[in-house]
Short mmCIF file of C-alpha atoms and ligand atoms in Angstrom, two decimals:
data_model
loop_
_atom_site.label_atom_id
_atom_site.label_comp_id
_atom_site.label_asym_id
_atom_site.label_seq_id
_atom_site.Cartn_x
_atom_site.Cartn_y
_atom_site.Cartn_z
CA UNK Z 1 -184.30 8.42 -165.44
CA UNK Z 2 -181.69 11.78 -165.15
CA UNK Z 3 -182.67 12.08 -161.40
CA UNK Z 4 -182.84 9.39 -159.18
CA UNK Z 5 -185.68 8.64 -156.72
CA UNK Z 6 -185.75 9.00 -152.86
CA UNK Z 7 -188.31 6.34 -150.92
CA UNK Z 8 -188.16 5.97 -147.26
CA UNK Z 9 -189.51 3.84 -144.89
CA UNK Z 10 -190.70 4.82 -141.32
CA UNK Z 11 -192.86 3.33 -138.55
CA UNK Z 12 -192.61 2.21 -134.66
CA UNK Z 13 -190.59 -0.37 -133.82
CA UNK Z 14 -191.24 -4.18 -134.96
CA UNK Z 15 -192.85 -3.11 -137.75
CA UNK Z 16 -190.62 -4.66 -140.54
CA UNK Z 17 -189.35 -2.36 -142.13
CA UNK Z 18 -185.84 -3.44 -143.05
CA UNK Z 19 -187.74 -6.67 -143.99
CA UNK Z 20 -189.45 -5.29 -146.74
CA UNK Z 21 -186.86 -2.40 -147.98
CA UNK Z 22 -184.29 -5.40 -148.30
CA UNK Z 23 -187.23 -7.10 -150.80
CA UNK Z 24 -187.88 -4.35 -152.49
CA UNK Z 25 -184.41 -3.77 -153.44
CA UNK Z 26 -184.42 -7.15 -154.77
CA UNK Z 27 -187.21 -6.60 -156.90
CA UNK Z 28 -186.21 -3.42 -158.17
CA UNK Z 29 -182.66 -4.62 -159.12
CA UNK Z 30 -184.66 -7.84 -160.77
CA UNK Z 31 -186.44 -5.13 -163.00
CA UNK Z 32 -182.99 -3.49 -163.81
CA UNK Z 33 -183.09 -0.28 -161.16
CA UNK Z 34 -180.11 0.69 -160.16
CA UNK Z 35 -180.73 0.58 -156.44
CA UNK Z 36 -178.71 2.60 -152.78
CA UNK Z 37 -179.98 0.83 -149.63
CA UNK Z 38 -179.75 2.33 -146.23
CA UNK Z 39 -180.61 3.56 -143.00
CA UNK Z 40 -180.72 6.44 -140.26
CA UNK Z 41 -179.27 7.10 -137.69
CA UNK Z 42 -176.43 6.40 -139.99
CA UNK Z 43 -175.46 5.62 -143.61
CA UNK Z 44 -172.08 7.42 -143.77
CA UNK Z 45 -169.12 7.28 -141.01
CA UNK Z 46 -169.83 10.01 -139.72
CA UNK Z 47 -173.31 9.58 -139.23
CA UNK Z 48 -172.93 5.74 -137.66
CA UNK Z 49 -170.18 7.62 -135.23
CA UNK Z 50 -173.23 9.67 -134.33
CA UNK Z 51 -175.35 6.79 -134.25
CA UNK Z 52 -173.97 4.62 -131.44
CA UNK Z 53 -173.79 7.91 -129.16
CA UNK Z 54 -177.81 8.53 -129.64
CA UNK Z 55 -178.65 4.77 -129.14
CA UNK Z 56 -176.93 3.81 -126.35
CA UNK Z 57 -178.44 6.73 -124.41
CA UNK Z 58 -175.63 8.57 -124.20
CA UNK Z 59 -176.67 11.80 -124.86
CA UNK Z 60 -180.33 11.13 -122.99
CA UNK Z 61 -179.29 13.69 -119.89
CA UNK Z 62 -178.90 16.09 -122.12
CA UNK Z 63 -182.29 16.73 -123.22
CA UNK Z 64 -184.46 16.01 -126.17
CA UNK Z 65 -183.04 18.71 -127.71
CA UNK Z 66 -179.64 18.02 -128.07
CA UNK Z 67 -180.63 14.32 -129.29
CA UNK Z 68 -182.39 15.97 -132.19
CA UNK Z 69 -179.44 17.76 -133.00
CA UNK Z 70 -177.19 14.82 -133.48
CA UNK Z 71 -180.17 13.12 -135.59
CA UNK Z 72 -179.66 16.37 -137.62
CA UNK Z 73 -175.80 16.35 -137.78
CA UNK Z 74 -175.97 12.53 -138.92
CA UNK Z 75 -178.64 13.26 -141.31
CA UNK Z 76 -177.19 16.06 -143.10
CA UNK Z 77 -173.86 14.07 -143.06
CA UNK Z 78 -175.44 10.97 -144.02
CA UNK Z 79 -177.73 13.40 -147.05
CA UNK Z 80 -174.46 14.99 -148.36
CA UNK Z 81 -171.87 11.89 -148.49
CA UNK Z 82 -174.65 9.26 -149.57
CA UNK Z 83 -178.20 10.39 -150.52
CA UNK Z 84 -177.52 13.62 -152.45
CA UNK Z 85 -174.74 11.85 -154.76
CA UNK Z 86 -176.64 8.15 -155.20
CA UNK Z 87 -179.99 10.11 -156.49
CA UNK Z 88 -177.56 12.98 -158.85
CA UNK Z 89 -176.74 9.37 -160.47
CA UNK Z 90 -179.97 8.58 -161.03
CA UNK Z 91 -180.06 6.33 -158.38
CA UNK Z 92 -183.50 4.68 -156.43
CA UNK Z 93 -182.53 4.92 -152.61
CA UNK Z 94 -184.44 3.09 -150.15
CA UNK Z 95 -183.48 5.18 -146.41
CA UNK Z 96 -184.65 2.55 -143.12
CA UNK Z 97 -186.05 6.06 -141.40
CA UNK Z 98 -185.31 9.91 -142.16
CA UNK Z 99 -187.60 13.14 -141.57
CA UNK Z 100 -190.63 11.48 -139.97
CA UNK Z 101 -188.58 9.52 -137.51
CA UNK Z 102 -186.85 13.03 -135.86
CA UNK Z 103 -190.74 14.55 -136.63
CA UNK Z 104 -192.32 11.93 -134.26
CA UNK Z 105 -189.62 10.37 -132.06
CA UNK Z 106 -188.02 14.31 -130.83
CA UNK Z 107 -190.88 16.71 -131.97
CA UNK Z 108 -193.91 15.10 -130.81
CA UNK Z 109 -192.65 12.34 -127.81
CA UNK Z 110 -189.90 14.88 -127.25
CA UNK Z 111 -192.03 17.55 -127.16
CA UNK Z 112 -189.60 20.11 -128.96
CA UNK Z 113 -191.26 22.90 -130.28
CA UNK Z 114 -192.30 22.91 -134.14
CA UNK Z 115 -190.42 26.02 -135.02
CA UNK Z 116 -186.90 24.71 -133.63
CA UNK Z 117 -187.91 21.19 -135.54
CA UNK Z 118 -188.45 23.06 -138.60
CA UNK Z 119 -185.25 24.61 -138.41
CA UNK Z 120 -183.64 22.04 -137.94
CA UNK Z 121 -185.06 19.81 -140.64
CA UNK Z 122 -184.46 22.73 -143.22
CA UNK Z 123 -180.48 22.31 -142.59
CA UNK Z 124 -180.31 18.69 -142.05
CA UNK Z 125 -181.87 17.87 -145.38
CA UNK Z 126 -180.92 21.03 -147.53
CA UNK Z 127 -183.62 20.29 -149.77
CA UNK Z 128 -183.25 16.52 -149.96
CA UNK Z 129 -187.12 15.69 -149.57
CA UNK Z 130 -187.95 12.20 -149.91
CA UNK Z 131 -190.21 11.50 -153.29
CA UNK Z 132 -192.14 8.72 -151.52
CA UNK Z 133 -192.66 7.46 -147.34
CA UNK Z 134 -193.81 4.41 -146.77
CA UNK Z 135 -195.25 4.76 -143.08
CA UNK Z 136 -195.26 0.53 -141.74
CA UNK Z 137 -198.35 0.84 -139.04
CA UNK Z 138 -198.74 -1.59 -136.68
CA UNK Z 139 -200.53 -1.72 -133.23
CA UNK Z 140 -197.81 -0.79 -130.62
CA UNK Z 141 -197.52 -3.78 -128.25
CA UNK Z 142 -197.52 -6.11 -131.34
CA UNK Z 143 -194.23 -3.78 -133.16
CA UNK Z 144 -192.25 -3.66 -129.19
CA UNK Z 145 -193.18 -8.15 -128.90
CA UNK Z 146 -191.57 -8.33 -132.54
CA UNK Z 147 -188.62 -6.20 -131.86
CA UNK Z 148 -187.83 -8.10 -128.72
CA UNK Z 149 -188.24 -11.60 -130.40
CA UNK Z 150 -185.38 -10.39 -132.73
CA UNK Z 151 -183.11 -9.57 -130.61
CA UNK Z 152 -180.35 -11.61 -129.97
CA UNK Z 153 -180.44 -13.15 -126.03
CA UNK Z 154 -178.59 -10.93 -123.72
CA UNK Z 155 -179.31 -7.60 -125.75
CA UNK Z 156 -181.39 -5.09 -124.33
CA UNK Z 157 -183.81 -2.83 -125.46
CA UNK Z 158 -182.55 0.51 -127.08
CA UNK Z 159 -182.92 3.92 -126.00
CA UNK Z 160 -185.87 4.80 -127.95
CA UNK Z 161 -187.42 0.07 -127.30
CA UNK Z 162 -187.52 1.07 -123.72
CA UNK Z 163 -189.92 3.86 -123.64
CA UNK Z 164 -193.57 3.10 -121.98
CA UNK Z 165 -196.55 1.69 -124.30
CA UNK Z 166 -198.75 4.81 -124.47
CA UNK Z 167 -194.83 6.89 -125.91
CA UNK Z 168 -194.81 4.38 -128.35
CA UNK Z 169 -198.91 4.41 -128.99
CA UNK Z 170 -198.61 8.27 -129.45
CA UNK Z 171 -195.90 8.08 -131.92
CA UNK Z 172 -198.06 5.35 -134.24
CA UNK Z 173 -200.54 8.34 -134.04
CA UNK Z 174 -198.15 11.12 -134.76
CA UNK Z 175 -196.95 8.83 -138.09
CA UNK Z 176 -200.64 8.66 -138.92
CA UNK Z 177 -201.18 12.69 -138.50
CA UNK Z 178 -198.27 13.52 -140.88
CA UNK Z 179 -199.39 10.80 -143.04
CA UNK Z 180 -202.80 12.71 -143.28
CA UNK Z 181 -201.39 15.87 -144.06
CA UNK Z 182 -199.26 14.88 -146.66
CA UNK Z 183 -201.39 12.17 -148.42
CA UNK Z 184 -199.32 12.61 -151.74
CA UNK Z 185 -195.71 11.81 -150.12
CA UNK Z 186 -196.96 9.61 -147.37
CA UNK Z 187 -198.70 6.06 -147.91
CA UNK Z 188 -200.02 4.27 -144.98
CA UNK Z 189 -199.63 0.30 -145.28
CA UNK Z 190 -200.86 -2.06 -142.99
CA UNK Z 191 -198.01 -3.86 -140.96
CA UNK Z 192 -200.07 -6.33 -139.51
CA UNK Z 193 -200.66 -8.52 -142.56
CA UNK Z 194 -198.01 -11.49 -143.64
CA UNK Z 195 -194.76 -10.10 -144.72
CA UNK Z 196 -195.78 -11.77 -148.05
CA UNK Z 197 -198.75 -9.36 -148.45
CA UNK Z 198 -197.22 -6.26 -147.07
CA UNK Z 199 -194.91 -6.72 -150.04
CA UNK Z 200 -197.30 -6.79 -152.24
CA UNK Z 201 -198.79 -4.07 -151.13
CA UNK Z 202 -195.76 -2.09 -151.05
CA UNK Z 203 -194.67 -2.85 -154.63
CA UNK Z 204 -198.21 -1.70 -156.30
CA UNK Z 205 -197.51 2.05 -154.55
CA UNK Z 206 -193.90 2.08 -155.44
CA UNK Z 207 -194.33 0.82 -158.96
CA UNK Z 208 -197.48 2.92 -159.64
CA UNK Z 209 -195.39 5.98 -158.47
CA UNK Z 210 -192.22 4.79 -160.15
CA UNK Z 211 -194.35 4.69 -163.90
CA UNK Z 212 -195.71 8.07 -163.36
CA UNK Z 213 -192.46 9.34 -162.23
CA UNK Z 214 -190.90 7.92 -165.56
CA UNK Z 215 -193.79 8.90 -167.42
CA UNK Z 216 -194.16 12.96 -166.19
CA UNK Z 217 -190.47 14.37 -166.96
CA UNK Z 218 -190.06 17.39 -165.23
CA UNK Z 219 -190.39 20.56 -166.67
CA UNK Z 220 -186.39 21.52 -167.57
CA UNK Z 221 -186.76 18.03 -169.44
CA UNK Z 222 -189.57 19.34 -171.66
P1 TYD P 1 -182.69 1.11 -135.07
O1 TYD P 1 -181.85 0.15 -134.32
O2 TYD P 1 -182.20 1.57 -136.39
O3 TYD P 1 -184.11 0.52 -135.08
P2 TYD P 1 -185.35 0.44 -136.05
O4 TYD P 1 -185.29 -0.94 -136.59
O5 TYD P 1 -186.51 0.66 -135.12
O6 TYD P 1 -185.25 1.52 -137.09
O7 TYD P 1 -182.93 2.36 -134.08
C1 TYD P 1 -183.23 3.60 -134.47
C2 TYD P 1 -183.94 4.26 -133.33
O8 TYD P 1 -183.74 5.68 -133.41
C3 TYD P 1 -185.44 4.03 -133.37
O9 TYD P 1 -185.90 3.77 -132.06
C4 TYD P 1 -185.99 5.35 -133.82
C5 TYD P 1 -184.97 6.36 -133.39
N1 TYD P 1 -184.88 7.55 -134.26
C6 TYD P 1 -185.23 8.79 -133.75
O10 TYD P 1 -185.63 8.90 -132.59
N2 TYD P 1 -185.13 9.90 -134.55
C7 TYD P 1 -184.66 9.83 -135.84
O11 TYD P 1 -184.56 10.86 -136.54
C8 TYD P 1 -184.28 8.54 -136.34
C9 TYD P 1 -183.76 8.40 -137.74
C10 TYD P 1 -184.40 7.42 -135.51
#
């Protein structure tokens, strides 16, 4: 494989996701893949600097839109020093969150307009689309009961936890949306199931894709 392959994972919170990217890395490595795990906000230093000013609330006051900027300036920091280079080597990289996650979290429950979000995705990811989103969906009261069961006694709930149950309802909506308009990128599995099963799941897509991305070579390969 010349190029690598870029899979990320998105979904509310509680849904499992870093559960099931850290057994499909497994898997793939088991089958010989070299594999790139990691997540957003963050990935590079400069990106997890940006990261603990967003989730603490920090920069809430300031507005939606100046959180979606810092998601941007991690992302394309986080794209350049760690995506771009890991898939150039032919790399598979599994990303906890990207695109989707600034899409729903600031464009729809922030309510930034579409135009500004589309700007602003078009730097961040300077053409670093992701081959494959998984989209985790779970109902979500059941996603906000798992993430506070994981949480160590003491900690609270993040900026983004703490939001009401209809914010969080909307944005399981909003994943589904984008998930209907770009059937070919986005797969919907079902989060509810057995963590067993979701893998399963999970591994048919990504291997089915994987063998027709192997098998297709693009066109300045044929
Ligand atoms: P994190 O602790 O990584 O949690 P999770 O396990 O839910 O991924 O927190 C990331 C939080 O940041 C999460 O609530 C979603 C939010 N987020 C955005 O609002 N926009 C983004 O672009 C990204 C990547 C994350």
């Amino acid at each position: 494989m010349a190029r690598g392959f870029f899979i990320t994972f998105e979904g509310g919170e509680g849904a499992g996701k870093s559960t099931q990217i850290e057994r499909l890395g497994k898997k793939l490595r088991e089958k010989g893949y070299r594999v790139l795990v990691t997540r957003e906000p963050g990935g590079s230093p400069g990106a997890e600097a940006v990261r603990h000013v967003i989730l603490s609330g920090s920069a809430e006051e300031f507005g939606p839109e100046m959180e979606a900027l810092l998601f941007a300036a991690a992302r394309s920091d986080h794209v350049e020093q760690v995506i771009r280079p890991a898939i150039e080597s032919g790399m598979i990289v599994l990303c906890d969150r990207f695109i989707d996650s600034s899409r729903v979290y600031q464009g729809v429950t922030g309510n930034i307009d579409k135009g500004l979000m589309e700007a602003i995705e078009r730097v961040a990811i300077n053409g670093m689309m992701p081959d494959l989103s998984i989209f985790l969906d779970l109902d979500a009261e059941v996603g906000l009961q798992r993430a506070a069961a994981r949480r160590s006694a003491g900690e609270g709930a993040d900026r983004f936890e703490k939001e009401t149950i209809e914010v969080h309802d909307r944005r399981r909506q909003a994943f589904l949306e984008i998930a209907a308009s770009e059937p070919e990128r986005c797969k919907v599995v079902d989060a509810a199931q057995d963590p067993d099963a979701t893998q399963q799941v999970i591994e048919e897509i990504v291997f089915g894709v994987l063998e027709r991305h192997v098998q297709q070579p693009t066109e300045a390969e044929q």
